[in-house]
mmCIF file of C-alpha atoms in Angstrom:
data_model
loop_
_atom_site.group_PDB
_atom_site.id
_atom_site.type_symbol
_atom_site.label_atom_id
_atom_site.label_comp_id
_atom_site.label_asym_id
_atom_site.label_seq_id
_atom_site.Cartn_x
_atom_site.Cartn_y
_atom_site.Cartn_z
ATOM 1 C CA UNK A 1 18.938 0.796 13.019
ATOM 2 C CA UNK A 2 15.924 0.889 10.172
ATOM 3 C CA UNK A 3 12.639 0.880 10.726
ATOM 4 C CA UNK A 4 10.533 -0.614 7.997
ATOM 5 C CA UNK A 5 7.333 -2.975 6.839
ATOM 6 C CA UNK A 6 8.025 -6.401 5.712
ATOM 7 C CA UNK A 7 5.696 -8.841 3.800
ATOM 8 C CA UNK A 8 4.774 -12.631 4.582
ATOM 9 C CA UNK A 9 2.838 -15.050 3.259
ATOM 10 C CA UNK A 10 -0.266 -16.884 5.167
ATOM 11 C CA UNK A 11 2.152 -18.634 7.472
ATOM 12 C CA UNK A 12 3.958 -15.977 8.514
ATOM 13 C CA UNK A 13 6.602 -17.426 5.927
ATOM 14 C CA UNK A 14 9.199 -15.576 3.783
ATOM 15 C CA UNK A 15 11.206 -17.464 1.144
ATOM 16 C CA UNK A 16 10.681 -20.543 3.181
ATOM 17 C CA UNK A 17 11.896 -18.971 6.344
ATOM 18 C CA UNK A 18 9.248 -18.798 9.314
ATOM 19 C CA UNK A 19 9.031 -15.714 11.411
ATOM 20 C CA UNK A 20 7.127 -14.601 14.342
ATOM 21 C CA UNK A 21 5.818 -11.895 15.705
ATOM 22 C CA UNK A 22 8.530 -10.263 18.374
ATOM 23 C CA UNK A 23 11.395 -12.704 16.948
ATOM 24 C CA UNK A 24 14.733 -11.662 16.444
ATOM 25 C CA UNK A 25 16.673 -12.791 13.977
ATOM 26 C CA UNK A 26 20.471 -13.146 12.734
ATOM 27 C CA UNK A 27 22.517 -13.888 9.528
ATOM 28 C CA UNK A 28 25.837 -13.760 8.731
ATOM 29 C CA UNK A 29 26.031 -11.224 6.152
ATOM 30 C CA UNK A 30 23.113 -8.774 3.975
ATOM 31 C CA UNK A 31 22.873 -8.155 0.469
ATOM 32 C CA UNK A 32 20.331 -6.575 -1.039
ATOM 33 C CA UNK A 33 18.557 -9.512 -3.172
ATOM 34 C CA UNK A 34 20.984 -12.390 -2.485
ATOM 35 C CA UNK A 35 21.631 -12.568 1.287
ATOM 36 C CA UNK A 36 20.213 -11.470 4.598
ATOM 37 C CA UNK A 37 16.843 -10.537 5.849
ATOM 38 C CA UNK A 38 14.975 -8.040 3.793
ATOM 39 C CA UNK A 39 12.345 -5.473 4.106
ATOM 40 C CA UNK A 40 10.649 -1.948 3.063
ATOM 41 C CA UNK A 41 11.120 1.250 4.650
ATOM 42 C CA UNK A 42 8.297 2.466 2.219
ATOM 43 C CA UNK A 43 5.175 0.446 3.153
ATOM 44 C CA UNK A 44 4.045 0.746 -0.108
ATOM 45 C CA UNK A 45 6.718 -1.176 -1.648
ATOM 46 C CA UNK A 46 5.853 -4.313 0.151
ATOM 47 C CA UNK A 47 3.101 -4.810 -2.075
ATOM 48 C CA UNK A 48 5.734 -5.436 -4.827
ATOM 49 C CA UNK A 49 6.764 -8.337 -2.877
ATOM 50 C CA UNK A 50 3.814 -9.898 -1.137
ATOM 51 C CA UNK A 51 0.498 -8.959 -2.858
ATOM 52 C CA UNK A 52 -2.832 -8.088 -0.504
ATOM 53 C CA UNK A 53 -4.705 -11.012 -1.256
ATOM 54 C CA UNK A 54 -3.337 -13.843 0.644
ATOM 55 C CA UNK A 55 -0.037 -11.549 2.761
ATOM 56 C CA UNK A 56 0.328 -10.652 6.335
ATOM 57 C CA UNK A 57 2.012 -7.561 6.995
ATOM 58 C CA UNK A 58 4.254 -6.270 10.006
ATOM 59 C CA UNK A 59 6.710 -3.660 11.619
ATOM 60 C CA UNK A 60 10.078 -4.571 11.624
ATOM 61 C CA UNK A 61 13.405 -2.949 12.351
ATOM 62 C CA UNK A 62 16.808 -3.933 10.824
ATOM 63 C CA UNK A 63 19.982 -3.998 12.513
ATOM 64 C CA UNK A 64 23.511 -5.126 12.106
ATOM 65 C CA UNK A 65 24.891 -5.056 8.142
ATOM 66 C CA UNK A 66 22.781 -3.373 5.697
ATOM 67 C CA UNK A 67 22.301 -2.926 2.239
ATOM 68 C CA UNK A 68 19.501 -0.926 -0.120
ATOM 69 C CA UNK A 69 18.530 -2.158 -2.987
ATOM 70 C CA UNK A 70 18.587 0.933 -6.347
ATOM 71 C CA UNK A 71 14.891 -0.256 -7.504
ATOM 72 C CA UNK A 72 13.168 0.697 -4.660
ATOM 73 C CA UNK A 73 13.269 1.298 -0.402
ATOM 74 C CA UNK A 74 14.077 -2.393 0.226
ATOM 75 C CA UNK A 75 16.624 -2.849 2.583
ATOM 76 C CA UNK A 76 18.582 -6.078 3.195
ATOM 77 C CA UNK A 77 20.066 -6.566 7.127
ATOM 78 C CA UNK A 78 21.510 -9.004 9.073
ATOM 79 C CA UNK A 79 19.549 -8.859 11.866
ATOM 80 C CA UNK A 80 16.152 -8.449 11.931
ATOM 81 C CA UNK A 81 13.241 -7.844 14.661
ATOM 82 C CA UNK A 82 9.871 -8.255 14.149
ATOM 83 C CA UNK A 83 7.230 -6.494 15.817
ATOM 84 C CA UNK A 84 3.495 -6.711 15.869
ATOM 85 C CA UNK A 85 1.430 -7.626 12.391
ATOM 86 C CA UNK A 86 -0.313 -4.383 11.584
ATOM 87 C CA UNK A 87 -2.400 -6.218 8.350
ATOM 88 C CA UNK A 88 -3.844 -4.820 5.110
ATOM 89 C CA UNK A 89 -4.954 -1.343 6.718
ATOM 90 C CA UNK A 90 -2.597 -0.787 9.047
ATOM 91 C CA UNK A 91 -0.081 -1.016 6.035
ATOM 92 C CA UNK A 92 -2.279 1.182 3.937
ATOM 93 C CA UNK A 93 -2.217 3.325 7.026
ATOM 94 C CA UNK A 94 1.633 3.234 7.227
ATOM 95 C CA UNK A 95 1.601 3.993 3.301
ATOM 96 C CA UNK A 96 -0.249 7.205 3.812
ATOM 97 C CA UNK A 97 1.638 8.725 6.605
ATOM 98 C CA UNK A 98 4.686 7.741 5.050
ATOM 99 C CA UNK A 99 3.656 9.538 1.693
ATOM 100 C CA UNK A 100 2.275 12.808 3.854
ATOM 101 C CA UNK A 101 5.867 12.661 5.909
ATOM 102 C CA UNK A 102 7.830 13.551 2.472
ATOM 103 C CA UNK A 103 5.500 15.924 1.352
ATOM 104 C CA UNK A 104 7.152 19.940 1.150
ATOM 105 C CA UNK A 105 3.992 21.533 2.118
ATOM 106 C CA UNK A 106 5.510 25.080 1.333
ATOM 107 C CA UNK A 107 5.429 24.008 -2.174
ATOM 108 C CA UNK A 108 1.772 23.325 -2.250
ATOM 109 C CA UNK A 109 2.094 20.828 -5.300
ATOM 110 C CA UNK A 110 -0.832 18.940 -6.581
ATOM 111 C CA UNK A 111 0.772 17.262 -9.708
ATOM 112 C CA UNK A 112 4.079 15.573 -10.376
ATOM 113 C CA UNK A 113 5.588 14.065 -13.301
ATOM 114 C CA UNK A 114 9.063 13.061 -11.484
ATOM 115 C CA UNK A 115 9.867 9.372 -11.038
ATOM 116 C CA UNK A 116 9.708 8.069 -6.976
ATOM 117 C CA UNK A 117 7.889 11.390 -6.460
ATOM 118 C CA UNK A 118 4.907 12.505 -4.096
ATOM 119 C CA UNK A 119 1.707 14.370 -4.987
ATOM 120 C CA UNK A 120 -0.417 15.148 -2.285
ATOM 121 C CA UNK A 121 -3.758 17.056 -1.595
ATOM 122 C CA UNK A 122 -5.594 17.240 1.996
ATOM 123 C CA UNK A 123 -8.564 19.898 0.381
ATOM 124 C CA UNK A 124 -11.861 18.746 -0.355
ATOM 125 C CA UNK A 125 -12.547 18.399 -3.936
ATOM 126 C CA UNK A 126 -9.147 18.110 -5.162
ATOM 127 C CA UNK A 127 -7.084 16.042 -7.688
ATOM 128 C CA UNK A 128 -3.586 14.814 -7.094
ATOM 129 C CA UNK A 129 -2.178 13.511 -10.411
ATOM 130 C CA UNK A 130 1.385 11.869 -10.127
ATOM 131 C CA UNK A 131 2.994 10.600 -13.989
ATOM 132 C CA UNK A 132 6.620 9.245 -12.460
ATOM 133 C CA UNK A 133 7.259 5.856 -11.868
ATOM 134 C CA UNK A 134 7.294 4.339 -8.182
ATOM 135 C CA UNK A 135 5.209 7.325 -7.594
ATOM 136 C CA UNK A 136 2.688 8.181 -4.874
ATOM 137 C CA UNK A 137 -0.842 10.086 -5.516
ATOM 138 C CA UNK A 138 -2.193 11.053 -2.308
ATOM 139 C CA UNK A 139 -5.834 12.637 -1.314
ATOM 140 C CA UNK A 140 -7.280 13.070 2.229
ATOM 141 C CA UNK A 141 -10.214 15.798 1.359
ATOM 142 C CA UNK A 142 -13.757 14.201 0.178
ATOM 143 C CA UNK A 143 -15.342 13.729 -3.015
ATOM 144 C CA UNK A 144 -11.581 13.728 -4.551
ATOM 145 C CA UNK A 145 -9.442 12.235 -7.050
ATOM 146 C CA UNK A 146 -6.151 10.286 -6.776
ATOM 147 C CA UNK A 147 -4.319 9.246 -9.859
ATOM 148 C CA UNK A 148 -1.195 7.444 -10.907
ATOM 149 C CA UNK A 149 0.029 6.956 -14.726
ATOM 150 C CA UNK A 150 3.231 5.908 -13.716
ATOM 151 C CA UNK A 151 4.554 2.163 -13.304
ATOM 152 C CA UNK A 152 5.114 0.308 -9.802
ATOM 153 C CA UNK A 153 3.463 2.955 -8.580
ATOM 154 C CA UNK A 154 0.415 4.052 -6.016
ATOM 155 C CA UNK A 155 -2.788 5.743 -5.880
ATOM 156 C CA UNK A 156 -4.801 6.637 -2.482
ATOM 157 C CA UNK A 157 -7.680 8.294 -1.138
ATOM 158 C CA UNK A 158 -8.661 8.035 1.936
ATOM 159 C CA UNK A 159 -11.531 10.930 1.636
ATOM 160 C CA UNK A 160 -15.247 9.744 1.653
ATOM 161 C CA UNK A 161 -16.561 9.606 -1.935
ATOM 162 C CA UNK A 162 -13.310 9.809 -3.689
ATOM 163 C CA UNK A 163 -11.827 7.642 -6.201
ATOM 164 C CA UNK A 164 -8.507 6.516 -6.901
ATOM 165 C CA UNK A 165 -7.018 5.497 -10.239
ATOM 166 C CA UNK A 166 -3.936 3.669 -11.240
ATOM 167 C CA UNK A 167 -2.822 3.176 -14.985
ATOM 168 C CA UNK A 168 0.800 1.737 -14.922
ATOM 169 C CA UNK A 169 1.856 -1.787 -14.351
ATOM 170 C CA UNK A 170 1.838 -3.187 -10.904
ATOM 171 C CA UNK A 171 0.326 -0.617 -9.201
ATOM 172 C CA UNK A 172 -1.880 -0.389 -6.488
ATOM 173 C CA UNK A 173 -5.101 1.573 -5.929
ATOM 174 C CA UNK A 174 -6.183 2.042 -3.016
ATOM 175 C CA UNK A 175 -9.686 3.848 -1.529
ATOM 176 C CA UNK A 176 -10.547 3.739 1.558
ATOM 177 C CA UNK A 177 -13.294 6.744 2.693
ATOM 178 C CA UNK A 178 -16.695 5.905 3.017
ATOM 179 C CA UNK A 179 -18.330 5.131 -0.761
ATOM 180 C CA UNK A 180 -15.354 5.644 -2.316
ATOM 181 C CA UNK A 181 -14.159 3.501 -5.399
ATOM 182 C CA UNK A 182 -11.006 2.459 -7.553
ATOM 183 C CA UNK A 183 -10.076 0.895 -10.599
ATOM 184 C CA UNK A 184 -6.934 -0.014 -12.563
ATOM 185 C CA UNK A 185 -4.726 -1.542 -15.369
ATOM 186 C CA UNK A 186 -5.034 -5.112 -16.467
ATOM 187 C CA UNK A 187 -2.545 -6.604 -13.834
ATOM 188 C CA UNK A 188 -2.716 -3.503 -10.937
ATOM 189 C CA UNK A 189 -5.137 -4.269 -7.233
ATOM 190 C CA UNK A 190 -7.318 -2.133 -5.990
ATOM 191 C CA UNK A 191 -7.899 -2.042 -2.658
ATOM 192 C CA UNK A 192 -11.331 -0.646 -0.922
ATOM 193 C CA UNK A 193 -13.153 -0.188 2.280
ATOM 194 C CA UNK A 194 -16.952 -0.883 3.228
ATOM 195 C CA UNK A 195 -18.161 1.197 5.817
ATOM 196 C CA UNK A 196 -21.022 0.624 8.194
ATOM 197 C CA UNK A 197 -22.874 2.791 10.437
ATOM 198 C CA UNK A 198 -22.948 1.792 14.393
ATOM 199 C CA UNK A 199 -24.833 4.255 16.831
ATOM 200 C CA UNK A 200 -25.009 6.800 14.188
ATOM 201 C CA UNK A 201 -21.369 6.846 13.452
ATOM 202 C CA UNK A 202 -19.467 5.303 10.853
ATOM 203 C CA UNK A 203 -16.938 2.585 10.677
ATOM 204 C CA UNK A 204 -14.716 0.666 8.997
ATOM 205 C CA UNK A 205 -16.319 -2.492 8.461
ATOM 206 C CA UNK A 206 -14.202 -4.831 6.071
ATOM 207 C CA UNK A 207 -11.437 -4.090 3.625
ATOM 208 C CA UNK A 208 -10.704 -6.383 0.410
ATOM 209 C CA UNK A 209 -8.324 -6.443 -2.337
ATOM 210 C CA UNK A 210 -8.052 -7.450 -5.798
ATOM 211 C CA UNK A 211 -6.355 -8.336 -8.634
ATOM 212 C CA UNK A 212 -7.535 -6.698 -12.033
ATOM 213 C CA UNK A 213 -7.430 -9.610 -14.086
ATOM 214 C CA UNK A 214 -9.738 -8.643 -17.074
ATOM 215 C CA UNK A 215 -12.578 -11.085 -16.087
ATOM 216 C CA UNK A 216 -13.862 -11.207 -12.704
ATOM 217 C CA UNK A 217 -12.683 -7.657 -12.590
ATOM 218 C CA UNK A 218 -12.609 -5.487 -15.244
ATOM 219 C CA UNK A 219 -9.792 -2.851 -16.202
ATOM 220 C CA UNK A 220 -10.424 0.521 -16.488
ATOM 221 C CA UNK A 221 -13.187 0.326 -14.805
ATOM 222 C CA UNK A 222 -14.661 1.564 -11.160
ATOM 223 C CA UNK A 223 -15.465 -0.614 -8.338
ATOM 224 C CA UNK A 224 -17.073 -0.401 -4.766
ATOM 225 C CA UNK A 225 -16.818 -2.784 -2.221
ATOM 226 C CA UNK A 226 -20.523 -3.584 -1.416
ATOM 227 C CA UNK A 227 -21.560 -6.856 1.049
ATOM 228 C CA UNK A 228 -18.104 -8.047 0.851
ATOM 229 C CA UNK A 229 -18.141 -8.223 -3.024
ATOM 230 C CA UNK A 230 -16.824 -5.609 -5.466
ATOM 231 C CA UNK A 231 -19.571 -4.334 -7.281
ATOM 232 C CA UNK A 232 -19.233 -2.360 -10.521
ATOM 233 C CA UNK A 233 -19.544 1.890 -9.791
ATOM 234 C CA UNK A 234 -20.371 4.957 -12.040
#
């Protein structure tokens, strides 16, 4: 069995096939990108196939015949069990955990240039930088920066008053901490969270994503989420 994550359209369909939470499905064979049911082991890879704007996400378990793609963590399987929906916020959280679980903490690397690699920082006022393709730069400290310049990569920040930046094609910048901001190159996606204070505690009020189209959302410009709107930030 292989555990992973799957994206769907707004109707919980994938390439016209209807799925449902708790459903179990089976086909005769599996071949990556050709036959069987597909999902990703790396939650962040799901964005390559189902961008955040109008998609749904769930945990899945693949079994039976399996075949893996060489380009990313995509898996094809002949048997698939769909678990609960986790939403965009759940997929982002799973992506952060996936990256952190793969970090060699003894190396204390904060910068990485290799493909399919991870640069991670947990200290406040820190920087995590990655330049390799299909890589992840992650920061959990407050007032920190996560930057990625490789294609199909992710820059993630969960600390307060922090920044996430992506410059490579088809990449995702995620900043979900309080008063955080994100920016991306043309064609990339940015994901932001808005917080509100309730009884002296801060809680996530909203999470939204948007594509950097160069018109409504400018390239290489920081944005924050304010009252449900993407607002330019310094």
